[in-house]
Short mmCIF file of C-alpha atoms in Angstrom, two decimals:
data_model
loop_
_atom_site.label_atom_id
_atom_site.label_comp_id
_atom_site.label_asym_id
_atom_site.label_seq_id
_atom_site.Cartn_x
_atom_site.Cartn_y
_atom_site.Cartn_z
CA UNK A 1 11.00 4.29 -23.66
CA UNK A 2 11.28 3.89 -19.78
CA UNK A 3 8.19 2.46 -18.03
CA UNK A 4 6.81 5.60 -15.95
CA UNK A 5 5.86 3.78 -13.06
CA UNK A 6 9.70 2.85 -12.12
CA UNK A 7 11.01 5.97 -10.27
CA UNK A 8 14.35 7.53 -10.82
CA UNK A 9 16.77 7.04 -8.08
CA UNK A 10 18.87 10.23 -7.56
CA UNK A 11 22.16 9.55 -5.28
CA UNK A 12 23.12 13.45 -4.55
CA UNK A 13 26.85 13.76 -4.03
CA UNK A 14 27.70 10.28 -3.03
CA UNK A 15 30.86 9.99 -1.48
CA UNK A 16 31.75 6.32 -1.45
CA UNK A 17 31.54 4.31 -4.91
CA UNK A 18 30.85 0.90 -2.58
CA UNK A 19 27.67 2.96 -1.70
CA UNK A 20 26.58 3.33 -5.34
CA UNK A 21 27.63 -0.11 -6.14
CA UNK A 22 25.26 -1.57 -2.68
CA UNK A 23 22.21 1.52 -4.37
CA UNK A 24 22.42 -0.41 -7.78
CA UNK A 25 22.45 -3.81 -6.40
CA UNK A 26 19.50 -2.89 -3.84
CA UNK A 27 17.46 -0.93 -6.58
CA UNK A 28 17.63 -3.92 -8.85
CA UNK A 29 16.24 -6.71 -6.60
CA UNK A 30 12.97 -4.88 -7.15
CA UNK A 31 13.61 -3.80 -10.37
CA UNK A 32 14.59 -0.77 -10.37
CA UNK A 33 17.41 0.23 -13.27
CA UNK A 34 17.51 4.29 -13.72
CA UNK A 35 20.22 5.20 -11.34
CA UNK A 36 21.03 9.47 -11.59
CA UNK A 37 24.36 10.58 -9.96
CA UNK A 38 24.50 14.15 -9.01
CA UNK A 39 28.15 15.04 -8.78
CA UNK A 40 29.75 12.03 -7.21
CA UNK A 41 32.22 12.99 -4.84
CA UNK A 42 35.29 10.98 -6.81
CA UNK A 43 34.13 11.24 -10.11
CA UNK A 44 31.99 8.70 -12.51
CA UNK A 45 32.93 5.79 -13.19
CA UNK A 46 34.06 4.62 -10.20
CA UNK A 47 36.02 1.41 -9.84
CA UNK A 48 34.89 0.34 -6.28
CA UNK A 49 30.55 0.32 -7.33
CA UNK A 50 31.23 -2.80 -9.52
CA UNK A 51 32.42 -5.10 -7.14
CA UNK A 52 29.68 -3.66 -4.72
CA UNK A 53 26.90 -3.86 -6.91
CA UNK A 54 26.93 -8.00 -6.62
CA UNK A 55 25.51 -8.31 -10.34
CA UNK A 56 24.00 -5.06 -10.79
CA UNK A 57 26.07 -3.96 -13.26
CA UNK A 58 23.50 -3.02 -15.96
CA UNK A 59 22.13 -0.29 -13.38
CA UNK A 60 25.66 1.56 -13.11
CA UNK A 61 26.99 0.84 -16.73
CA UNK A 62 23.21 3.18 -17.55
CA UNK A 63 23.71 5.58 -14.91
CA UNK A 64 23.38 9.29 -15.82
CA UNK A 65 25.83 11.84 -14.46
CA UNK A 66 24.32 15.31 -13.83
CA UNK A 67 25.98 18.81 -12.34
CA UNK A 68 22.77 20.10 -10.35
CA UNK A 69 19.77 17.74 -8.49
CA UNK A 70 17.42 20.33 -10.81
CA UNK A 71 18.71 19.19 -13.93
CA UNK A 72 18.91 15.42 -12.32
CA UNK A 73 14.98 15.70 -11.69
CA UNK A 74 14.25 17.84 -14.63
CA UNK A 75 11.71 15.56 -16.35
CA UNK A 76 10.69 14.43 -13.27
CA UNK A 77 6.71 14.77 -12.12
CA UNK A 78 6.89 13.75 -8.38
CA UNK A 79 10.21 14.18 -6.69
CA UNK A 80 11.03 13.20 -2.96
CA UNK A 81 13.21 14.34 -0.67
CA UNK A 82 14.46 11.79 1.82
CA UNK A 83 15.64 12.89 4.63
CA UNK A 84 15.55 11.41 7.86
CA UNK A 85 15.13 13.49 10.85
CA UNK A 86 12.09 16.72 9.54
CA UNK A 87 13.47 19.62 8.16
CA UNK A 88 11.62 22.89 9.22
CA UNK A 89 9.74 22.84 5.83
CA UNK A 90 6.23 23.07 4.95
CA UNK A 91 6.16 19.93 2.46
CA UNK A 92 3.87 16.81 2.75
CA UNK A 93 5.90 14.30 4.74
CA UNK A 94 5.35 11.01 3.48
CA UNK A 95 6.27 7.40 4.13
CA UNK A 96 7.59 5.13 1.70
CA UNK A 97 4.30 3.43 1.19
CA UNK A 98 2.22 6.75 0.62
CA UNK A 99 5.55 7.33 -1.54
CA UNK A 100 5.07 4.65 -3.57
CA UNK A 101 1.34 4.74 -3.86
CA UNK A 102 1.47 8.11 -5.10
CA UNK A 103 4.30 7.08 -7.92
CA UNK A 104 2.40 4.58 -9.61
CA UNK A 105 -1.18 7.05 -9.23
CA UNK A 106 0.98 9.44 -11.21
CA UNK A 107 1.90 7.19 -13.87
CA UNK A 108 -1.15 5.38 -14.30
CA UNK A 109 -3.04 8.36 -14.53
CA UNK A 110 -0.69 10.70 -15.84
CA UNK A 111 1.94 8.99 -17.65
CA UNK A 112 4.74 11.29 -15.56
CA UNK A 113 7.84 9.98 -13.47
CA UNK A 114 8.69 10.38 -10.29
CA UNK A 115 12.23 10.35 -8.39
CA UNK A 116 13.57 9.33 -4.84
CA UNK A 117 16.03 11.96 -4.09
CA UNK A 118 18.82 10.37 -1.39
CA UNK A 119 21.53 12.67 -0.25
CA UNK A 120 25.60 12.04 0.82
CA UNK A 121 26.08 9.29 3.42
CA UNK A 122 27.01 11.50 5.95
CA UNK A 123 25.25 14.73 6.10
CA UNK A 124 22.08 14.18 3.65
CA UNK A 125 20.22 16.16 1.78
CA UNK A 126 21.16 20.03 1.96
CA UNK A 127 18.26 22.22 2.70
CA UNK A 128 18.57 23.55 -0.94
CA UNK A 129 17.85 20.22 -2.33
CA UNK A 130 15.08 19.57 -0.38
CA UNK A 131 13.82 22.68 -1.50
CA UNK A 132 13.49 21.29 -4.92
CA UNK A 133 11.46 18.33 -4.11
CA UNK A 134 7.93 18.41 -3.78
CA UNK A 135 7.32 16.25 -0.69
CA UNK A 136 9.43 14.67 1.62
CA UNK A 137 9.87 11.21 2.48
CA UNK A 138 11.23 9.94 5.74
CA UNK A 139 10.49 6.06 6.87
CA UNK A 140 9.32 6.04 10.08
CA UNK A 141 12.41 4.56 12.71
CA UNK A 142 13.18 4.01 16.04
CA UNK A 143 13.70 6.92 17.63
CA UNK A 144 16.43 6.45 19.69
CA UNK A 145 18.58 4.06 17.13
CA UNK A 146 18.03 5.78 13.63
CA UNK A 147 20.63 4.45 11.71
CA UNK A 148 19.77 3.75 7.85
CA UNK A 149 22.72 3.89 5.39
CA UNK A 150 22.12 4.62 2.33
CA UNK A 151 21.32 1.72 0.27
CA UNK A 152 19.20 0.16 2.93
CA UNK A 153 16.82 3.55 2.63
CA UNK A 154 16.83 3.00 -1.14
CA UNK A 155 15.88 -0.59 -0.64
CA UNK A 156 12.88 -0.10 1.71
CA UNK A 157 11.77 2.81 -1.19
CA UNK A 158 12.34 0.06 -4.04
CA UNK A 159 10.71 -2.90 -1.80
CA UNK A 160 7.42 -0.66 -0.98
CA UNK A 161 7.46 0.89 -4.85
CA UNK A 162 7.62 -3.25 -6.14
CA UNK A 163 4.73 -4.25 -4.29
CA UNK A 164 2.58 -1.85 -6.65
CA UNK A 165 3.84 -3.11 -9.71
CA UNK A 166 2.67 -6.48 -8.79
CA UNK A 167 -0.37 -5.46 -7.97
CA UNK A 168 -0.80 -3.46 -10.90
CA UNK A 169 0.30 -6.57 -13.28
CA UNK A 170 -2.72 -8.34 -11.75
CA UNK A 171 -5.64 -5.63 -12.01
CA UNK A 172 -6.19 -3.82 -14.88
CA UNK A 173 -7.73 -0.02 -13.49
CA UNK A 174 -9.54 2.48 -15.50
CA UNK A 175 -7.54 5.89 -15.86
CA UNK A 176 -8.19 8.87 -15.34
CA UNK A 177 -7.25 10.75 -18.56
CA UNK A 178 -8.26 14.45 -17.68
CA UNK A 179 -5.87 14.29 -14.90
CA UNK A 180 -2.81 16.31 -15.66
CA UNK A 181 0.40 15.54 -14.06
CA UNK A 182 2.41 18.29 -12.11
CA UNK A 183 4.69 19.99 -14.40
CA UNK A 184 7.86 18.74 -15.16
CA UNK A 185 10.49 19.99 -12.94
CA UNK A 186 12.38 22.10 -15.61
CA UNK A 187 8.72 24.65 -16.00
CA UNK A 188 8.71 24.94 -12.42
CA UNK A 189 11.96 26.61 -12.66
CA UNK A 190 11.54 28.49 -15.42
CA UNK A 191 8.14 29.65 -13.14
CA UNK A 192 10.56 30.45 -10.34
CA UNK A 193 13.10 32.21 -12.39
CA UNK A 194 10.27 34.55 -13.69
CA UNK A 195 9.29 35.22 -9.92
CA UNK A 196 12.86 36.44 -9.26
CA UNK A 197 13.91 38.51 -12.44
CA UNK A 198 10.70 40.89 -11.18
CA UNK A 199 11.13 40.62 -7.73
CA UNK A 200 14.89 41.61 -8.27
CA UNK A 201 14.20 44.79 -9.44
CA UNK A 202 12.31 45.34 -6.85
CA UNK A 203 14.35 44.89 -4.17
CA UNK A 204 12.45 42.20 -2.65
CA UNK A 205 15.50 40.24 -2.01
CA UNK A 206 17.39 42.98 -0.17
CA UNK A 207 19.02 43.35 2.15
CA UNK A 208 21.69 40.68 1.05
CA UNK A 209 21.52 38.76 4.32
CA UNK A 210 17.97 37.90 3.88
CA UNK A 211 18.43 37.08 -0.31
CA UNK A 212 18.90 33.60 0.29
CA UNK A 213 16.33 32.59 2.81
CA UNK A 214 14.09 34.76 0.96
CA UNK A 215 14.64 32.97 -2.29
CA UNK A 216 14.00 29.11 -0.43
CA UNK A 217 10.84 30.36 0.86
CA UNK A 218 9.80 31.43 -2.87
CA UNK A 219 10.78 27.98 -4.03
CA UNK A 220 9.16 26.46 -1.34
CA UNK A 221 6.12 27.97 -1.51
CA UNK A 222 5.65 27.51 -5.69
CA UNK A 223 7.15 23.97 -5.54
CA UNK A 224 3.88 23.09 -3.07
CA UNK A 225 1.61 23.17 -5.65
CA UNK A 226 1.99 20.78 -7.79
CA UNK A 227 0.74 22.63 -10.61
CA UNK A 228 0.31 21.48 -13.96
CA UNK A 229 1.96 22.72 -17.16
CA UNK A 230 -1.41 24.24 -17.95
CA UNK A 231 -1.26 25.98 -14.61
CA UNK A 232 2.67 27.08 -14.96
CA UNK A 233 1.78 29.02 -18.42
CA UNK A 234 -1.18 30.62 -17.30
CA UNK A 235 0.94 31.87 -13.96
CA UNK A 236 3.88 32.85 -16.38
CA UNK A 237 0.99 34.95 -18.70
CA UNK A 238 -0.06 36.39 -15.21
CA UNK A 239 3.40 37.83 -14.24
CA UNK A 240 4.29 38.56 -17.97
CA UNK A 241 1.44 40.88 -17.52
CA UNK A 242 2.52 42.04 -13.94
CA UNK A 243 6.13 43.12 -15.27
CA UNK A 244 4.48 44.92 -18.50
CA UNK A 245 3.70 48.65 -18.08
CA UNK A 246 0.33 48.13 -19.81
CA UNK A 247 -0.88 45.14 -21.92
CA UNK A 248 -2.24 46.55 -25.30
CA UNK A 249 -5.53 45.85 -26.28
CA UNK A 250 -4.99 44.55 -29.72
CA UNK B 1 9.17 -9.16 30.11
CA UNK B 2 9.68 -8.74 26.40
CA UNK B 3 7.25 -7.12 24.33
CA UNK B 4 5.05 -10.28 22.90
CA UNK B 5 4.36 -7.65 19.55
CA UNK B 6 8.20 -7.94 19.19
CA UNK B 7 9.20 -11.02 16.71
CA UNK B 8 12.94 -12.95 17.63
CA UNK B 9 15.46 -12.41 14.65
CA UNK B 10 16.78 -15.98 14.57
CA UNK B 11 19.66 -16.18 12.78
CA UNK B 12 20.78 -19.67 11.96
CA UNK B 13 24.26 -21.05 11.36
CA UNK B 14 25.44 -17.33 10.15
CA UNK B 15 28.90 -17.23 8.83
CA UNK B 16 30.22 -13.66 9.21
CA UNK B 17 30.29 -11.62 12.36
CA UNK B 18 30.05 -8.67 10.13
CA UNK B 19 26.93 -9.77 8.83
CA UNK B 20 25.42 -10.57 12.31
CA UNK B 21 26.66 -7.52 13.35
CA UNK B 22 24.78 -5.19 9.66
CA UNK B 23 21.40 -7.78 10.97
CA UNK B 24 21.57 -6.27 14.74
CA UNK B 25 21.85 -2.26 13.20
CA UNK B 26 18.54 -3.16 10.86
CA UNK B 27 16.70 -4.56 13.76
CA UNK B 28 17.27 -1.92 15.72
CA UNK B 29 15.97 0.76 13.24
CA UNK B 30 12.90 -0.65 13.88
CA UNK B 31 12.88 -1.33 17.39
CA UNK B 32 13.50 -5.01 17.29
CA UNK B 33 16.43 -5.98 20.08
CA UNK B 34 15.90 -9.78 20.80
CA UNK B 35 18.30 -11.49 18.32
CA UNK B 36 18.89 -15.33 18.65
CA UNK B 37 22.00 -16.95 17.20
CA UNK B 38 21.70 -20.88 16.44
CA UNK B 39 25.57 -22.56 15.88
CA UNK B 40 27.08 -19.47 14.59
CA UNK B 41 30.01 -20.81 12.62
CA UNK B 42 33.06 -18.77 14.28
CA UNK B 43 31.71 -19.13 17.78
CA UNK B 44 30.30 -15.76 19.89
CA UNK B 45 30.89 -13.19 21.01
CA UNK B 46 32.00 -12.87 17.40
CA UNK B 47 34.76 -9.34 17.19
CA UNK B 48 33.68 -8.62 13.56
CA UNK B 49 30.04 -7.87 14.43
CA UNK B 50 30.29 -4.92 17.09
CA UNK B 51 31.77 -2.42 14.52
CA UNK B 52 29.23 -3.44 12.33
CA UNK B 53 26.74 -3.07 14.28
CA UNK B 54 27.36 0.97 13.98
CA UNK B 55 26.08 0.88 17.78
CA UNK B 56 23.45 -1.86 17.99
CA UNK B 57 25.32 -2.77 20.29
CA UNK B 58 22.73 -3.66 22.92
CA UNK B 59 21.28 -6.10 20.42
CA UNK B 60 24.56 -7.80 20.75
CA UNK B 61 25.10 -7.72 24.18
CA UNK B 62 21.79 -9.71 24.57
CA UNK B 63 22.05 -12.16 21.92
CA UNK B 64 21.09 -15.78 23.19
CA UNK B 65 22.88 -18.75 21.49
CA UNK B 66 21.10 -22.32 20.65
CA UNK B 67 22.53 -25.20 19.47
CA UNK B 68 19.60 -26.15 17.62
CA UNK B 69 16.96 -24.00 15.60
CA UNK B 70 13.83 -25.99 17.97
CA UNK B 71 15.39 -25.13 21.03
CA UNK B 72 15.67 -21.21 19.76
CA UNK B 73 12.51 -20.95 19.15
CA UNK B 74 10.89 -23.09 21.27
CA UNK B 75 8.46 -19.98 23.24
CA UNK B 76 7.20 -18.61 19.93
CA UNK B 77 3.68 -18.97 18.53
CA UNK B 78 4.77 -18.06 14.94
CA UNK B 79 8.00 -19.02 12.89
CA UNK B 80 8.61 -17.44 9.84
CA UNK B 81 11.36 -19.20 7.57
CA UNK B 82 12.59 -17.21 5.61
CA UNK B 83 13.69 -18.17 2.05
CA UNK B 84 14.34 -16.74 -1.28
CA UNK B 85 12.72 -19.51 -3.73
CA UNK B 86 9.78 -21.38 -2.97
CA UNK B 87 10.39 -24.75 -1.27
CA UNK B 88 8.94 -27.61 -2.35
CA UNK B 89 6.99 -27.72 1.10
CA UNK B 90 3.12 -27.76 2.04
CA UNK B 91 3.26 -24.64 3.67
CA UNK B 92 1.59 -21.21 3.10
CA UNK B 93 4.06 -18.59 1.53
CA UNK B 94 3.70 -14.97 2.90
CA UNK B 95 4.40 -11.68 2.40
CA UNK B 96 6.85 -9.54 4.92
CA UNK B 97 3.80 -7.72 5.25
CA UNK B 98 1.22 -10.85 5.84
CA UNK B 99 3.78 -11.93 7.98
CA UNK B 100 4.09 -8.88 10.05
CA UNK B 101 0.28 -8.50 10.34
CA UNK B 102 -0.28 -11.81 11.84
CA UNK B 103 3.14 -11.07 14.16
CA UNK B 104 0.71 -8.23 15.45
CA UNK B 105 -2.59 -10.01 15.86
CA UNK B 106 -1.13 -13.14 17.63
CA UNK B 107 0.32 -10.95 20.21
CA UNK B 108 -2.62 -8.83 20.66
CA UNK B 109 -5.12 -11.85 20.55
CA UNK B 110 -2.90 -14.42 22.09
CA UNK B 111 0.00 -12.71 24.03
CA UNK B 112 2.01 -14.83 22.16
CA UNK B 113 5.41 -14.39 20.37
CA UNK B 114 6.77 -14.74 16.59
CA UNK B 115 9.83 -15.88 14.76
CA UNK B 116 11.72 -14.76 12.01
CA UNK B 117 14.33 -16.99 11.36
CA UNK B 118 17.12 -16.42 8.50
CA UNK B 119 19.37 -19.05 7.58
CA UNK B 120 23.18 -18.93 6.44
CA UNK B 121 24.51 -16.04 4.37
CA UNK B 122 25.59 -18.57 1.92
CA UNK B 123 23.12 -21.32 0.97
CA UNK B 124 20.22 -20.39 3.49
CA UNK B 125 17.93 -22.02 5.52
CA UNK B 126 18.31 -25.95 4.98
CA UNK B 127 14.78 -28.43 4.10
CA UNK B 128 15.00 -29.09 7.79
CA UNK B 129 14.47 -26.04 9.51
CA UNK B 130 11.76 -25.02 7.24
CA UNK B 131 10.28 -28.43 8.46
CA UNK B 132 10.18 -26.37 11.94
CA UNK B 133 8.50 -23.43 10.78
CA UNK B 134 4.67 -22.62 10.32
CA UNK B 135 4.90 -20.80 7.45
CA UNK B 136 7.62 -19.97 4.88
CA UNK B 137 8.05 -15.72 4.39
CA UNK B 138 9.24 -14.66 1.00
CA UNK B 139 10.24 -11.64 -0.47
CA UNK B 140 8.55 -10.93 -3.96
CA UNK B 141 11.89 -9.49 -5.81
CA UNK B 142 12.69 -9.66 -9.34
CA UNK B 143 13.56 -13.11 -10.65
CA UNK B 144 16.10 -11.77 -13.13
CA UNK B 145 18.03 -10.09 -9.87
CA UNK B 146 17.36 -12.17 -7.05
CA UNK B 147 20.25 -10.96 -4.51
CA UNK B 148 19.36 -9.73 -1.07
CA UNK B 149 21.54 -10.04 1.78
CA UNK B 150 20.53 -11.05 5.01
CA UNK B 151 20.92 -8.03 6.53
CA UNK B 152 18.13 -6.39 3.87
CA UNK B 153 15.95 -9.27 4.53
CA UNK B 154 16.18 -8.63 8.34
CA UNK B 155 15.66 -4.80 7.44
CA UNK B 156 12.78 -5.62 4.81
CA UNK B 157 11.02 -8.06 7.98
CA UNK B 158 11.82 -5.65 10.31
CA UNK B 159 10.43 -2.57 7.96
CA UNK B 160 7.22 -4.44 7.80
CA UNK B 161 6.69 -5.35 11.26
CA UNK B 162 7.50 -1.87 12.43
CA UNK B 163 4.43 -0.44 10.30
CA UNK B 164 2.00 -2.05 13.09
CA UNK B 165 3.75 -0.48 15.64
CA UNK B 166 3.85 2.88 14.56
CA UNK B 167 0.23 2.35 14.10
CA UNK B 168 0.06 1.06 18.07
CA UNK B 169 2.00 4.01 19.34
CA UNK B 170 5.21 2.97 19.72
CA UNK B 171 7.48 4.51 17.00
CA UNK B 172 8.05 8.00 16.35
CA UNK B 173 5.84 8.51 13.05
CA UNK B 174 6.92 11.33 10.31
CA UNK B 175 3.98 13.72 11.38
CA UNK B 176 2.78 16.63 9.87
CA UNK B 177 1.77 18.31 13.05
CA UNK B 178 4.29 20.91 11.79
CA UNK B 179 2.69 21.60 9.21
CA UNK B 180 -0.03 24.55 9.30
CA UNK B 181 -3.17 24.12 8.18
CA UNK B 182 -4.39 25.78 4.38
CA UNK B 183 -5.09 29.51 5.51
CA UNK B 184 -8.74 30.38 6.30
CA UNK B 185 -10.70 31.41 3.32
CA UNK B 186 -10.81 35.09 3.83
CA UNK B 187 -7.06 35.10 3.52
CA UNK B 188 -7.40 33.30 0.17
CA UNK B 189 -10.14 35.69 -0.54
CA UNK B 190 -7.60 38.77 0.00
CA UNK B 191 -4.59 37.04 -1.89
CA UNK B 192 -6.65 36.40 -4.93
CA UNK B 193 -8.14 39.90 -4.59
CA UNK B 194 -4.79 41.17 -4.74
CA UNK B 195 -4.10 39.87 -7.82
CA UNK B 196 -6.74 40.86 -9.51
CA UNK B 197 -6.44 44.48 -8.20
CA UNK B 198 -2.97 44.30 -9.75
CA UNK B 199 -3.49 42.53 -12.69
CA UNK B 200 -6.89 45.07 -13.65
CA UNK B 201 -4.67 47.91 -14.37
CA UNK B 202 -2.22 45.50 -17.19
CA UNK B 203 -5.55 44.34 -18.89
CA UNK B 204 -4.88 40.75 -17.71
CA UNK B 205 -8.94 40.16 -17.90
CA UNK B 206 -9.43 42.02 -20.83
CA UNK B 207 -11.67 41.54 -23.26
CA UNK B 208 -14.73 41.44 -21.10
CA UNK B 209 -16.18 38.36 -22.59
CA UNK B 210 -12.97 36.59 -21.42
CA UNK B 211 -12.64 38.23 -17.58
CA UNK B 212 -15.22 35.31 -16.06
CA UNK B 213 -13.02 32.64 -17.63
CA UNK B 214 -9.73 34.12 -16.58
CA UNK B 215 -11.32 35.03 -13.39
CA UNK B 216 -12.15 31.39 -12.91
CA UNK B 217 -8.46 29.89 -13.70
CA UNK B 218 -6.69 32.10 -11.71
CA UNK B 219 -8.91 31.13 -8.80
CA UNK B 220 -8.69 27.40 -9.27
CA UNK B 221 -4.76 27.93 -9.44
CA UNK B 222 -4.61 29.99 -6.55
CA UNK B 223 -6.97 27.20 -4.56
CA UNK B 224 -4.92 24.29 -5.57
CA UNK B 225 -2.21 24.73 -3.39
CA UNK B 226 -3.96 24.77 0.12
CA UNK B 227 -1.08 27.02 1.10
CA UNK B 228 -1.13 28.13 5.02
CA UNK B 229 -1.20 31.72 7.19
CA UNK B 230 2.35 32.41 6.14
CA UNK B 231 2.91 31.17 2.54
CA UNK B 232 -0.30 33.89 1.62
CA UNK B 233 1.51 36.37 3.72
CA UNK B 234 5.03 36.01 1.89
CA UNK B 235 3.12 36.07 -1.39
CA UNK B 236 1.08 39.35 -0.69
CA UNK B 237 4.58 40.07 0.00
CA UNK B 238 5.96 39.36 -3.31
CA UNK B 239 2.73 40.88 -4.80
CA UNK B 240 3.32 44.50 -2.72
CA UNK B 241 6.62 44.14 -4.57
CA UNK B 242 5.49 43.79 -7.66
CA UNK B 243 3.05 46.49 -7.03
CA UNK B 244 5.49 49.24 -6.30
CA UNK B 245 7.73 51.13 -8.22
CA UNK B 246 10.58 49.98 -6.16
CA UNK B 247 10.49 49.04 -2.75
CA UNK B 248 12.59 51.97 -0.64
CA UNK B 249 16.02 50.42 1.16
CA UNK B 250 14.74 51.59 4.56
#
């Protein structure tokens, strides 16, 4: 059973395997293991991570391979997007410290996970996968030099994360039970998929051109909330009853 | 006239120009140029550390070279050693973040500059130059997986420092000045009042002795997500569509 306070790190498309290797070895130095690959450019395993990962070899030989970031982060509570320059979305922008403070609220309190989302070396994180996330997280750089690679912007997430676990080894704090955790990634889908089978119908999403800007602003907009499960079902009852003709009154 | 906020990165007897070179691209993330080389082992300018640099280059250019660790760092206040296990030396052991807070007070009490000084890739910093330095800096890191390179510790320093001067003003700092504020109240008012208006007609608050309770969730839910002017606009959107029998392709 994995301890909820250690986030997930999800490399999306990674290009080079020495990058993976450097994320592993950088992950582990504050103890972080769960490495998620999202459809690694040249395929999984790769024979260039090892040598790369300096000793790190129990975080790649565990890594997880997945097709889509949404099925990466489907079990996931609190997922971040980082991303270095701000995208034109309305999403909390964190740091790495709010980042991490948040992750280990969650778990105390909650008992949910939480993932750092990091995109390909080159380009980042595709608007589409920010969409996903349900915050942003961008470490705040020199403006005129901003040049993080990849597995120094994992370390600086894993170095600020570490600094609550030892604290949190050293004071024992009360928790806060009632407090339900944000749905788990995979609801929040099945919330958004519900949106768009009756707004299909409806021709909401025409004309064409507009369909796919139209659908990020729907994801946008229900990934904000952060609601819980408890929340999701009682929005799914609502639009089970907005797509019925009439609910009976049995 | 340097910046007295702005530590030196002394780098002492460093072996690879490549590595010197990955140190001056982390500084300079952060806004730290002044980089001080003592007896680098392949002489300078060193070829291997300007493509690794990824264009620090300026941080190169000015690089000063000592022959001795005293003499580079003779004009500062504070000197951080920087070392991966405890030493067996009478000296207080910080934090990158202790460190970096003192950095900031000593130049804004004193005018006064700081030191971080990083010893060879290799075996680090010997018993004598940690004889020269105030204080020892540590990183706390997982004693099972101790392996940072020097260019992470100069990035983790660096990270730390730079947190004091985003607070002074001087970094750009991941705002959320883009972000709108939650819509005003009234707005909320109408959203949730178009809900129910819809919802009425399906039963969704039927029986009566359950429409105050259901009345009451779907509130809370539709409070929760402090969403702004145009999120409730695109989901009275969404709700029109739902409402009609099929939105015309005008």
């Amino acid at each position: 059973m994995a301890d909820a306070s250690k986030p997930v790190i999800v490399l999306v498309r990674p290009q080079l395997g020495e990058n993976i290797g450097k994320a592993a070895r950088a992950m582990l130095n504050f103890g972080l293991a769960e490495m998620r690959l999202v459809a690694p450019r040249d395929g999984w395993p790769n024979p260039s991570a090892g040598p790369a990962a300096a000793g790190a070899d129990v975080v790649l030989e565990h890594a997880q391979v997945f097709d889509t970031l949404a099925e990466a982060v489907s079990d996931c509570a609190n997922v971040y997007a980082t991303t270095v320059r701000k995208r034109g979305v309305t999403k909390p922008v964190v740091t790495p410290e709010e980042a991490a403070r948040e992750v280990h609220e969650t778990a105390r309190t909650t008992g949910a996970r939480s993932a750092y989302v990091f995109g390909p070396e080159r380009s980042g994180l595709e608007t589409e996968d920010v969409a996903l996330a349900r915050a942003i997280l961008t470490v705040p750089i020199n403006p005129e030099f901003a040049s993080l690679n990849l597995a120094q912007a994992v370390i600086l997430c894993a170095y600020e994360w570490s600094k609550g676990a030892v604290a949190s080894g050293e004071l024992a704090q009360p928790t806060q039970e009632e407090l339900l955790p944000p749905a788990p990634q995979e609801e929040l889908e099945g919330l958004i998929g519900h949106f768009e089978q009756l707004l299909e119908p409806k021709n909401y999403f025409w004309p064409e051109t507009r369909a796919a800007a139209n659908r990020l602003t729907l994801r946008n907009l229900l990934t904000k909330p952060a609601w819980n499960h408890l929340e999701v079902r009682t929005l799914r009852g609502v639009l089970s009853a907005l797509g019925n003709e009439r609910r009976p009154r049995s």
